[in-house]
PDB file of C-alpha atoms in Angstrom:
ATOM      1  CA  ASN A   1       5.010 -45.061 -37.935  1.00 47.00           C
ATOM      2  CA  GLU A   2       6.983 -41.892 -38.749  1.00 49.00           C
ATOM      3  CA  THR A   3       7.664 -41.065 -35.109  1.00 47.00           C
ATOM      4  CA  ILE A   4       9.196 -44.489 -34.450  1.00 45.00           C
ATOM      5  CA  GLN A   5      11.286 -44.253 -37.633  1.00 50.00           C
ATOM      6  CA  LEU A   6      12.645 -40.861 -36.587  1.00 53.00           C
ATOM      7  CA  ALA A   7      13.344 -42.205 -33.110  1.00 50.00           C
ATOM      8  CA  CYS A   8      15.280 -45.128 -34.577  1.00 51.00           C
ATOM      9  CA  ILE A   9      17.372 -42.783 -36.727  1.00 56.00           C
ATOM     10  CA  PHE A  10      17.968 -40.597 -33.690  1.00 56.00           C
ATOM     11  CA  LYS A  11      19.020 -43.637 -31.656  1.00 54.00           C
ATOM     12  CA  ILE A  12      21.534 -44.738 -34.311  1.00 52.00           C
ATOM     13  CA  LEU A  13      23.075 -41.267 -34.357  1.00 61.00           C
ATOM     14  CA  LEU A  14      23.335 -41.262 -30.568  1.00 56.00           C
ATOM     15  CA  LEU A  15      25.024 -44.640 -30.516  1.00 54.00           C
ATOM     16  CA  LEU A  16      27.532 -43.506 -33.143  1.00 52.00           C
ATOM     17  CA  LEU A  17      28.292 -40.346 -31.192  1.00 56.00           C
ATOM     18  CA  PHE A  18      28.244 -41.599 -27.602  1.00 52.00           C
ATOM     19  CA  GLY A  19      29.206 -45.244 -27.714  1.00 48.00           C
ATOM     20  CA  LYS A  20      27.684 -48.655 -27.954  1.00 44.00           C
ATOM     21  CA  HIS A  21      24.312 -49.546 -26.539  1.00 44.00           C
ATOM     22  CA  ASN A  22      25.874 -51.845 -23.942  1.00 43.00           C
ATOM     23  CA  CYS A  23      27.455 -48.856 -22.195  1.00 53.00           C
ATOM     24  CA  HIS A  24      26.278 -48.962 -18.576  1.00 64.00           C
ATOM     25  CA  ALA A  25      23.429 -46.643 -17.628  1.00 80.00           C
ATOM     26  CA  LEU A  26      24.459 -43.807 -15.338  1.00 92.00           C
ATOM     27  CA  TYR A  27      21.379 -44.177 -13.137  1.00 92.00           C
ATOM     28  CA  ASP A  28      19.959 -47.408 -11.762  1.00 83.00           C
ATOM     29  CA  SER A  29      16.264 -47.644 -10.885  1.00 73.00           C
ATOM     30  CA  ASN A  30      17.148 -50.221  -8.211  1.00 69.00           C
ATOM     31  CA  GLU A  31      19.781 -48.161  -6.405  1.00 64.00           C
ATOM     32  CA  ASN A  32      19.069 -46.130  -3.290  1.00 65.00           C
ATOM     33  CA  SER A  33      18.603 -42.820  -5.083  1.00 77.00           C
ATOM     34  CA  TRP A  34      15.915 -40.166  -5.326  1.00 92.00           C
ATOM     35  CA  VAL A  35      16.473 -39.946  -9.092  1.00 95.00           C
ATOM     36  CA  GLN A  36      13.686 -41.776 -10.917  1.00 95.00           C
ATOM     37  CA  VAL A  37      14.416 -43.580 -14.190  1.00 94.00           C
ATOM     38  CA  ILE A  38      11.682 -42.861 -16.765  1.00 94.00           C
ATOM     39  CA  ASP A  39      10.975 -44.372 -20.187  1.00 90.00           C
ATOM     40  CA  ALA A  40       8.470 -43.690 -22.947  1.00 86.00           C
ATOM     41  CA  GLY A  41       6.052 -46.299 -21.603  1.00 85.00           C
ATOM     42  CA  THR A  42       5.620 -44.534 -18.279  1.00 88.00           C
ATOM     43  CA  PHE A  43       6.510 -40.933 -19.146  1.00 89.00           C
ATOM     44  CA  ASP A  44       3.063 -39.455 -19.824  1.00 84.00           C
ATOM     45  CA  GLU A  45       1.377 -41.085 -16.853  1.00 87.00           C
ATOM     46  CA  THR A  46       4.260 -40.459 -14.453  1.00 92.00           C
ATOM     47  CA  VAL A  47       5.294 -36.954 -15.529  1.00 91.00           C
ATOM     48  CA  VAL A  48       2.912 -35.188 -17.920  1.00 83.00           C
ATOM     49  CA  GLN A  49      -0.317 -36.263 -16.217  1.00 81.00           C
ATOM     50  CA  SER A  50       0.940 -35.850 -12.655  1.00 87.00           C
ATOM     51  CA  ASP A  51       0.104 -32.995 -10.303  1.00 85.00           C
ATOM     52  CA  GLY A  52       3.695 -32.689  -9.096  1.00 91.00           C
ATOM     53  CA  ILE A  53       6.632 -30.696 -10.405  1.00 94.00           C
ATOM     54  CA  TRP A  54       9.310 -32.588 -12.304  1.00 96.00           C
ATOM     55  CA  MET A  55      12.803 -31.928 -13.555  1.00 97.00           C
ATOM     56  CA  ILE A  56      13.760 -34.382 -16.278  1.00 97.00           C
ATOM     57  CA  GLN A  57      17.264 -34.904 -17.628  1.00 97.00           C
ATOM     58  CA  PHE A  58      17.890 -36.441 -21.045  1.00 97.00           C
ATOM     59  CA  TYR A  59      21.347 -38.015 -21.047  1.00 96.00           C
ATOM     60  CA  ALA A  60      23.623 -40.391 -22.941  1.00 95.00           C
ATOM     61  CA  PRO A  61      25.744 -42.856 -20.906  1.00 94.00           C
ATOM     62  CA  GLY A  62      28.743 -42.411 -23.211  1.00 91.00           C
ATOM     63  CA  CYS A  63      28.663 -38.618 -23.016  1.00 93.00           C
ATOM     64  CA  ALA A  64      31.418 -37.162 -20.816  1.00 93.00           C
ATOM     65  CA  HIS A  65      29.242 -34.180 -19.825  1.00 95.00           C
ATOM     66  CA  SER A  66      26.456 -36.540 -18.739  1.00 94.00           C
ATOM     67  CA  GLN A  67      28.940 -38.566 -16.698  1.00 95.00           C
ATOM     68  CA  GLN A  68      30.332 -35.472 -14.967  1.00 95.00           C
ATOM     69  CA  PHE A  69      26.823 -34.292 -14.121  1.00 96.00           C
ATOM     70  CA  VAL A  70      25.703 -37.448 -12.257  1.00 95.00           C
ATOM     71  CA  GLU A  71      26.707 -36.502  -8.716  1.00 95.00           C
ATOM     72  CA  LYS A  72      25.313 -32.966  -9.014  1.00 95.00           C
ATOM     73  CA  TYR A  73      22.002 -34.313 -10.283  1.00 96.00           C
ATOM     74  CA  LYS A  74      21.781 -36.913  -7.519  1.00 94.00           C
ATOM     75  CA  ARG A  75      22.524 -34.144  -5.032  1.00 95.00           C
ATOM     76  CA  LEU A  76      19.635 -32.080  -6.467  1.00 96.00           C
ATOM     77  CA  ALA A  77      17.289 -35.058  -6.075  1.00 95.00           C
ATOM     78  CA  LEU A  78      18.377 -35.514  -2.470  1.00 94.00           C
ATOM     79  CA  VAL A  79      17.972 -31.835  -1.574  1.00 93.00           C
ATOM     80  CA  THR A  80      14.521 -31.511  -3.189  1.00 93.00           C
ATOM     81  CA  ARG A  81      13.129 -34.921  -2.143  1.00 93.00           C
ATOM     82  CA  GLY A  82       9.515 -34.809  -1.051  1.00 92.00           C
ATOM     83  CA  ILE A  83       9.068 -31.393  -2.691  1.00 93.00           C
ATOM     84  CA  VAL A  84       9.631 -32.013  -6.396  1.00 95.00           C
ATOM     85  CA  HIS A  85      10.412 -35.064  -8.522  1.00 96.00           C
ATOM     86  CA  VAL A  86      13.732 -35.551 -10.300  1.00 97.00           C
ATOM     87  CA  GLY A  87      13.972 -38.013 -13.171  1.00 96.00           C
ATOM     88  CA  VAL A  88      16.162 -39.144 -16.052  1.00 97.00           C
ATOM     89  CA  VAL A  89      15.677 -40.504 -19.541  1.00 96.00           C
ATOM     90  CA  ASP A  90      18.448 -42.484 -21.250  1.00 95.00           C
ATOM     91  CA  ALA A  91      18.148 -41.100 -24.778  1.00 94.00           C
ATOM     92  CA  THR A  92      20.261 -43.897 -26.283  1.00 92.00           C
ATOM     93  CA  THR A  93      17.602 -46.539 -25.621  1.00 92.00           C
ATOM     94  CA  GLU A  94      14.829 -47.110 -28.142  1.00 87.00           C
ATOM     95  CA  SER A  95      12.255 -45.834 -25.670  1.00 87.00           C
ATOM     96  CA  GLY A  96      14.351 -42.828 -24.656  1.00 90.00           C
ATOM     97  CA  ALA A  97      15.079 -41.897 -28.261  1.00 89.00           C
ATOM     98  CA  ILE A  98      11.341 -41.528 -28.902  1.00 85.00           C
ATOM     99  CA  LEU A  99      11.071 -39.053 -26.028  1.00 89.00           C
ATOM    100  CA  ALA A 100      14.254 -37.232 -27.062  1.00 90.00           C
ATOM    101  CA  GLU A 101      12.850 -36.720 -30.563  1.00 87.00           C
ATOM    102  CA  ARG A 102       9.534 -35.556 -29.087  1.00 85.00           C
ATOM    103  CA  TYR A 103      11.273 -32.820 -27.078  1.00 86.00           C
ATOM    104  CA  ASP A 104      13.793 -31.940 -29.797  1.00 87.00           C
ATOM    105  CA  VAL A 105      16.811 -32.898 -27.687  1.00 91.00           C
ATOM    106  CA  LYS A 106      20.036 -32.148 -29.539  1.00 89.00           C
ATOM    107  CA  GLY A 107      22.709 -32.426 -26.853  1.00 92.00           C
ATOM    108  CA  PHE A 108      23.450 -33.888 -23.444  1.00 95.00           C
ATOM    109  CA  PRO A 109      22.622 -33.439 -20.746  1.00 96.00           C
ATOM    110  CA  THR A 110      19.413 -31.524 -21.585  1.00 96.00           C
ATOM    111  CA  LEU A 111      17.087 -30.532 -18.731  1.00 96.00           C
ATOM    112  CA  PHE A 112      13.372 -29.703 -18.737  1.00 94.00           C
ATOM    113  CA  THR A 113      11.040 -28.589 -15.966  1.00 94.00           C
ATOM    114  CA  PHE A 114       7.453 -29.828 -16.051  1.00 92.00           C
ATOM    115  CA  GLY A 115       5.374 -27.604 -13.799  1.00 88.00           C
ATOM    116  CA  PHE A 116       2.216 -25.536 -14.166  1.00 80.00           C
ATOM    117  CA  ASP A 117       1.637 -26.315 -17.848  1.00 78.00           C
ATOM    118  CA  LYS A 118       3.176 -29.697 -18.571  1.00 81.00           C
ATOM    119  CA  SER A 119       2.097 -29.572 -22.213  1.00 73.00           C
ATOM    120  CA  ASN A 120       4.679 -26.793 -22.606  1.00 75.00           C
ATOM    121  CA  ALA A 121       7.751 -28.043 -20.763  1.00 84.00           C
ATOM    122  CA  LEU A 122      10.421 -25.417 -20.099  1.00 86.00           C
ATOM    123  CA  GLN A 123      14.003 -26.192 -21.046  1.00 89.00           C
ATOM    124  CA  TYR A 124      16.299 -25.320 -18.160  1.00 91.00           C
ATOM    125  CA  LEU A 125      19.251 -23.276 -19.414  1.00 86.00           C
ATOM    126  CA  GLY A 126      20.604 -21.977 -16.114  1.00 86.00           C
ATOM    127  CA  SER A 127      23.655 -22.984 -14.134  1.00 88.00           C
ATOM    128  CA  ARG A 128      24.045 -26.711 -13.584  1.00 91.00           C
ATOM    129  CA  ASP A 129      24.660 -26.620  -9.872  1.00 92.00           C
ATOM    130  CA  THR A 130      22.354 -27.430  -6.981  1.00 92.00           C
ATOM    131  CA  PRO A 131      21.504 -23.797  -6.040  1.00 91.00           C
ATOM    132  CA  GLY A 132      20.737 -22.793  -9.631  1.00 90.00           C
ATOM    133  CA  MET A 133      18.537 -25.787 -10.400  1.00 94.00           C
ATOM    134  CA  SER A 134      16.809 -25.536  -7.010  1.00 93.00           C
ATOM    135  CA  GLN A 135      15.972 -21.867  -7.618  1.00 88.00           C
ATOM    136  CA  ALA A 136      14.363 -22.746 -10.954  1.00 88.00           C
ATOM    137  CA  LEU A 137      12.196 -25.380  -9.272  1.00 92.00           C
ATOM    138  CA  ILE A 138      11.256 -22.981  -6.464  1.00 88.00           C
ATOM    139  CA  ALA A 139      10.244 -20.384  -9.076  1.00 86.00           C
ATOM    140  CA  GLU A 140       7.976 -22.989 -10.676  1.00 86.00           C
ATOM    141  CA  ILE A 141       6.402 -23.788  -7.293  1.00 89.00           C
ATOM    142  CA  MET A 142       5.697 -20.083  -6.732  1.00 85.00           C
ATOM    143  CA  ARG A 143       4.252 -19.804 -10.222  1.00 79.00           C
ATOM    144  CA  ILE A 144       1.799 -22.615  -9.477  1.00 83.00           C
ATOM    145  CA  PHE A 145       0.757 -20.993  -6.185  1.00 83.00           C
ATOM    146  CA  ILE A 146       0.124 -17.665  -7.941  1.00 78.00           C
ATOM    147  CA  SER A 147      -1.732 -19.241 -10.874  1.00 73.00           C
ATOM    148  CA  ARG A 148      -3.953 -21.428  -8.707  1.00 73.00           C
ATOM    149  CA  GLY A 149      -4.695 -18.493  -6.433  1.00 72.00           C
ATOM    150  CA  GLU A 150      -5.921 -16.509  -9.429  1.00 67.00           C
ATOM    151  CA  GLY A 151      -7.979 -19.412 -10.738  1.00 66.00           C
ATOM    152  CA  GLN A 152      -5.806 -19.999 -13.809  1.00 65.00           C
ATOM    153  CA  GLU A 153      -5.597 -23.405 -15.395  1.00 60.00           C
ATOM    154  CA  PRO A 154      -2.877 -24.590 -17.765  1.00 59.00           C
ATOM    155  CA  LEU A 155      -3.540 -24.346 -21.468  1.00 51.00           C
ATOM    156  CA  ASN A 156      -3.359 -27.427 -23.653  1.00 48.00           C
ATOM    157  CA  LYS A 157      -3.628 -26.252 -27.222  1.00 49.00           C
ATOM    158  CA  GLY A 158      -0.834 -28.111 -28.921  1.00 55.00           C
ATOM    159  CA  PRO A 159       2.591 -26.724 -29.805  1.00 68.00           C
ATOM    160  CA  SER A 160       3.507 -23.304 -28.476  1.00 75.00           C
ATOM    161  CA  ARG A 161       3.056 -20.366 -30.858  1.00 86.00           C
ATOM    162  CA  VAL A 162       5.490 -18.214 -28.885  1.00 91.00           C
ATOM    163  CA  VAL A 163       8.748 -17.840 -30.824  1.00 93.00           C
ATOM    164  CA  GLU A 164      12.075 -18.243 -29.030  1.00 92.00           C
ATOM    165  CA  LEU A 165      14.315 -15.406 -30.187  1.00 95.00           C
ATOM    166  CA  SER A 166      18.072 -15.044 -30.074  1.00 94.00           C
ATOM    167  CA  ASP A 167      20.808 -12.956 -31.650  1.00 94.00           C
ATOM    168  CA  ASN A 168      20.825 -15.465 -34.521  1.00 93.00           C
ATOM    169  CA  ASN A 169      17.210 -14.952 -35.618  1.00 94.00           C
ATOM    170  CA  PHE A 170      16.156 -11.599 -34.133  1.00 96.00           C
ATOM    171  CA  ASP A 171      16.896  -9.500 -37.219  1.00 94.00           C
ATOM    172  CA  ALA A 172      15.159 -11.879 -39.621  1.00 93.00           C
ATOM    173  CA  LEU A 173      12.067 -12.577 -37.532  1.00 94.00           C
ATOM    174  CA  VAL A 174      11.564  -9.193 -35.876  1.00 96.00           C
ATOM    175  CA  LEU A 175      13.497  -6.265 -37.360  1.00 95.00           C
ATOM    176  CA  LYS A 176      13.050  -7.264 -40.996  1.00 92.00           C
ATOM    177  CA  SER A 177       9.506  -8.553 -40.585  1.00 89.00           C
ATOM    178  CA  PRO A 178       6.715  -6.627 -42.346  1.00 88.00           C
ATOM    179  CA  ASN A 179       4.417  -7.446 -39.432  1.00 90.00           C
ATOM    180  CA  VAL A 180       4.063  -6.373 -35.810  1.00 94.00           C
ATOM    181  CA  SER A 181       6.151  -8.168 -33.195  1.00 96.00           C
ATOM    182  CA  MET A 182       5.759  -8.145 -29.422  1.00 97.00           C
ATOM    183  CA  VAL A 183       8.812  -9.461 -27.591  1.00 98.00           C
ATOM    184  CA  ALA A 184       9.038 -10.316 -23.900  1.00 97.00           C
ATOM    185  CA  PHE A 185      12.524 -10.130 -22.402  1.00 97.00           C
ATOM    186  CA  VAL A 186      12.525 -12.621 -19.523  1.00 93.00           C
ATOM    187  CA  SER A 187      14.685 -14.347 -16.948  1.00 88.00           C
ATOM    188  CA  PRO A 188      14.167 -18.026 -15.982  1.00 78.00           C
ATOM    189  CA  MET A 189      14.354 -17.107 -12.269  1.00 75.00           C
ATOM    190  CA  CYS A 190      11.774 -14.306 -12.490  1.00 79.00           C
ATOM    191  CA  VAL A 191       8.436 -15.151 -10.839  1.00 71.00           C
ATOM    192  CA  TYR A 192       6.662 -12.370 -12.749  1.00 82.00           C
ATOM    193  CA  CYS A 193       7.964 -13.836 -16.023  1.00 84.00           C
ATOM    194  CA  SER A 194       6.506 -17.211 -15.047  1.00 74.00           C
ATOM    195  CA  LYS A 195       3.241 -15.492 -14.212  1.00 78.00           C
ATOM    196  CA  LEU A 196       3.181 -13.863 -17.673  1.00 86.00           C
ATOM    197  CA  LYS A 197       3.761 -17.116 -19.587  1.00 82.00           C
ATOM    198  CA  PRO A 198       0.172 -18.518 -19.626  1.00 77.00           C
ATOM    199  CA  ALA A 199      -1.273 -15.201 -20.861  1.00 84.00           C
ATOM    200  CA  TRP A 200       1.546 -14.862 -23.408  1.00 92.00           C
ATOM    201  CA  GLU A 201       0.913 -18.387 -24.704  1.00 85.00           C
ATOM    202  CA  GLU A 202      -2.854 -17.821 -24.888  1.00 84.00           C
ATOM    203  CA  ALA A 203      -2.453 -14.542 -26.767  1.00 90.00           C
ATOM    204  CA  ALA A 204       0.077 -16.130 -29.146  1.00 91.00           C
ATOM    205  CA  HIS A 205      -2.407 -18.873 -30.046  1.00 87.00           C
ATOM    206  CA  ARG A 206      -5.158 -16.348 -30.706  1.00 88.00           C
ATOM    207  CA  LEU A 207      -2.856 -14.100 -32.766  1.00 91.00           C
ATOM    208  CA  SER A 208      -1.193 -16.862 -34.787  1.00 83.00           C
ATOM    209  CA  ASP A 209      -3.286 -16.107 -37.887  1.00 84.00           C
ATOM    210  CA  LYS A 210      -3.469 -12.339 -37.397  1.00 88.00           C
ATOM    211  CA  GLY A 211       0.006 -11.384 -38.627  1.00 85.00           C
ATOM    212  CA  VAL A 212       1.415 -10.667 -35.168  1.00 93.00           C
ATOM    213  CA  LEU A 213       4.463 -12.432 -33.755  1.00 95.00           C
ATOM    214  CA  LEU A 214       4.735 -12.974 -30.019  1.00 96.00           C
ATOM    215  CA  GLY A 215       8.223 -13.968 -28.956  1.00 96.00           C
ATOM    216  CA  TYR A 216      10.523 -14.075 -25.985  1.00 95.00           C
ATOM    217  CA  VAL A 217      14.213 -13.494 -25.318  1.00 96.00           C
ATOM    218  CA  ASP A 218      16.017 -15.118 -22.390  1.00 93.00           C
ATOM    219  CA  ALA A 219      17.933 -12.018 -21.308  1.00 94.00           C
ATOM    220  CA  THR A 220      20.269 -14.037 -19.094  1.00 91.00           C
ATOM    221  CA  ILE A 221      21.633 -15.675 -22.250  1.00 92.00           C
ATOM    222  CA  GLU A 222      21.069 -13.013 -24.910  1.00 95.00           C
ATOM    223  CA  GLU A 223      22.654 -10.222 -22.886  1.00 95.00           C
ATOM    224  CA  GLY A 224      23.540  -8.251 -26.014  1.00 96.00           C
ATOM    225  CA  LEU A 225      19.914  -7.957 -27.093  1.00 97.00           C
ATOM    226  CA  ALA A 226      18.897  -6.949 -23.579  1.00 96.00           C
ATOM    227  CA  ILE A 227      21.493  -4.170 -23.601  1.00 96.00           C
ATOM    228  CA  ASP A 228      20.520  -3.034 -27.114  1.00 97.00           C
ATOM    229  CA  TYR A 229      16.927  -2.523 -26.015  1.00 97.00           C
ATOM    230  CA  ASP A 230      17.660  -1.084 -22.569  1.00 96.00           C
ATOM    231  CA  VAL A 231      16.131  -3.952 -20.615  1.00 96.00           C
ATOM    232  CA  THR A 232      16.562  -3.280 -16.890  1.00 93.00           C
ATOM    233  CA  SER A 233      13.762  -5.366 -15.361  1.00 93.00           C
ATOM    234  CA  PHE A 234      11.768  -8.514 -16.103  1.00 93.00           C
ATOM    235  CA  PRO A 235       9.599  -9.120 -17.895  1.00 94.00           C
ATOM    236  CA  SER A 236      10.111  -6.194 -20.281  1.00 97.00           C
ATOM    237  CA  ILE A 237       7.807  -6.210 -23.303  1.00 98.00           C
ATOM    238  CA  LYS A 238       8.864  -4.365 -26.453  1.00 98.00           C
ATOM    239  CA  VAL A 239       6.690  -3.660 -29.492  1.00 97.00           C
ATOM    240  CA  PHE A 240       8.312  -3.569 -32.943  1.00 96.00           C
ATOM    241  CA  SER A 241       6.357  -1.982 -35.805  1.00 91.00           C
ATOM    242  CA  ASN A 242       7.266  -0.021 -38.938  1.00 86.00           C
ATOM    243  CA  GLY A 243      10.909   0.167 -37.901  1.00 88.00           C
ATOM    244  CA  ASN A 244      10.063   1.618 -34.501  1.00 93.00           C
ATOM    245  CA  VAL A 245      10.283   0.085 -31.038  1.00 96.00           C
ATOM    246  CA  LYS A 246       8.377   1.061 -27.917  1.00 96.00           C
ATOM    247  CA  ASP A 247       7.550  -0.355 -24.499  1.00 97.00           C
ATOM    248  CA  TYR A 248       4.293  -2.123 -23.740  1.00 97.00           C
ATOM    249  CA  ASN A 249       3.184  -1.026 -20.282  1.00 95.00           C
ATOM    250  CA  GLY A 250      -0.418  -2.189 -20.393  1.00 94.00           C
ATOM    251  CA  PRO A 251      -2.155  -4.949 -18.428  1.00 93.00           C
ATOM    252  CA  ARG A 252      -0.669  -8.411 -18.891  1.00 90.00           C
ATOM    253  CA  GLY A 253      -3.789 -10.504 -19.234  1.00 87.00           C
ATOM    254  CA  SER A 254      -4.224 -12.439 -22.479  1.00 86.00           C
ATOM    255  CA  ASP A 255      -7.249 -10.366 -23.539  1.00 89.00           C
ATOM    256  CA  HIS A 256      -5.383  -7.091 -23.018  1.00 93.00           C
ATOM    257  CA  ILE A 257      -2.343  -8.322 -24.954  1.00 95.00           C
ATOM    258  CA  TYR A 258      -4.560  -9.640 -27.744  1.00 93.00           C
ATOM    259  CA  ASP A 259      -6.567  -6.408 -28.069  1.00 94.00           C
ATOM    260  CA  PHE A 260      -3.436  -4.253 -27.986  1.00 96.00           C
ATOM    261  CA  ALA A 261      -1.745  -6.361 -30.675  1.00 95.00           C
ATOM    262  CA  LEU A 262      -4.772  -6.115 -32.992  1.00 93.00           C
ATOM    263  CA  ASP A 263      -4.940  -2.355 -32.501  1.00 93.00           C
ATOM    264  CA  GLU A 264      -1.221  -2.065 -33.166  1.00 92.00           C
ATOM    265  CA  MET A 265      -1.598  -4.170 -36.311  1.00 89.00           C
ATOM    266  CA  SER A 266      -4.414  -1.903 -37.507  1.00 88.00           C
ATOM    267  CA  GLN A 267      -2.254   1.181 -37.019  1.00 87.00           C
ATOM    268  CA  HIS A 268       0.679  -0.594 -38.622  1.00 76.00           C
ATOM    269  CA  ALA A 269      -1.364  -1.340 -41.762  1.00 72.00           C
ATOM    270  CA  GLU A 270      -2.265   2.336 -42.130  1.00 67.00           C
ATOM    271  CA  HIS A 271       1.425   3.267 -42.361  1.00 59.00           C
ATOM    272  CA  VAL A 272       2.516   0.544 -44.753  1.00 52.00           C
ATOM    273  CA  PRO A 273       3.186   2.162 -48.141  1.00 49.00           C
ATOM    274  CA  VAL A 274       1.036   0.873 -50.980  1.00 45.00           C
ATOM    275  CA  GLU A 275       2.952  -0.230 -54.034  1.00 47.00           C
ATOM    276  CA  GLN A 276       1.693   1.400 -57.209  1.00 42.00           C
ATOM    277  CA  GLU A 277       1.996  -0.049 -60.658  1.00 44.00           C
ATOM    278  CA  LEU A 278       4.083   1.902 -63.126  1.00 42.00           C
TER     279      LEU A 278
END
């Protein structure tokens, strides 16, 4: 099985980097703690298929950053007990390595929130203190309230087609692209950004074979890009076409985004110069 083989390779690399397998786990499922220890055998049933909100940490016992993070993470679990679930996966175990490969974990500790749409877990990139992590979980709770109130249900259509953009790939994927790009500048703490995500994902799936890229920029990390494009509120949606950039101020439902993108692509095609043979 290719997945198991990759997981085994991943495990070997982790052990080489972060110590031997007999290094003591940082979290004990038997201790009096609100942090739940999860493995591949129970992960889908416990986390992905649950109705609750989860924050999951992938860690390595031999990693100094993981060790330093223990008390803060236990504090988060204590503060949010009964409201959200807080769990950990030891990525150096055979079971944990399978999950780490599944979620493309490349460093430790790595945090994900599993909320409204658990098939598209959100990597948490904010501050690693109790207030910052708590705010992210509260934002996810509010997102679920809003979505359920509007009758929305999470999408489950495989891997996301929304492209994560940064200063490293923005020029190549957006500015130098011959196609139309729509880019949402977002903030992890923004409730309206969370509200946009299901429609953005749906539109991205529908546009994946239409020559239109839908992407997002975390403006709290890529501050330079946010400044370059005069982003002052979230979410801000910019449209890139034929070397020009403009704001998208239309409705934010998936149908509206889809129709606008197709219309923009049609106009874009009319202005693309046709190469003539000499």
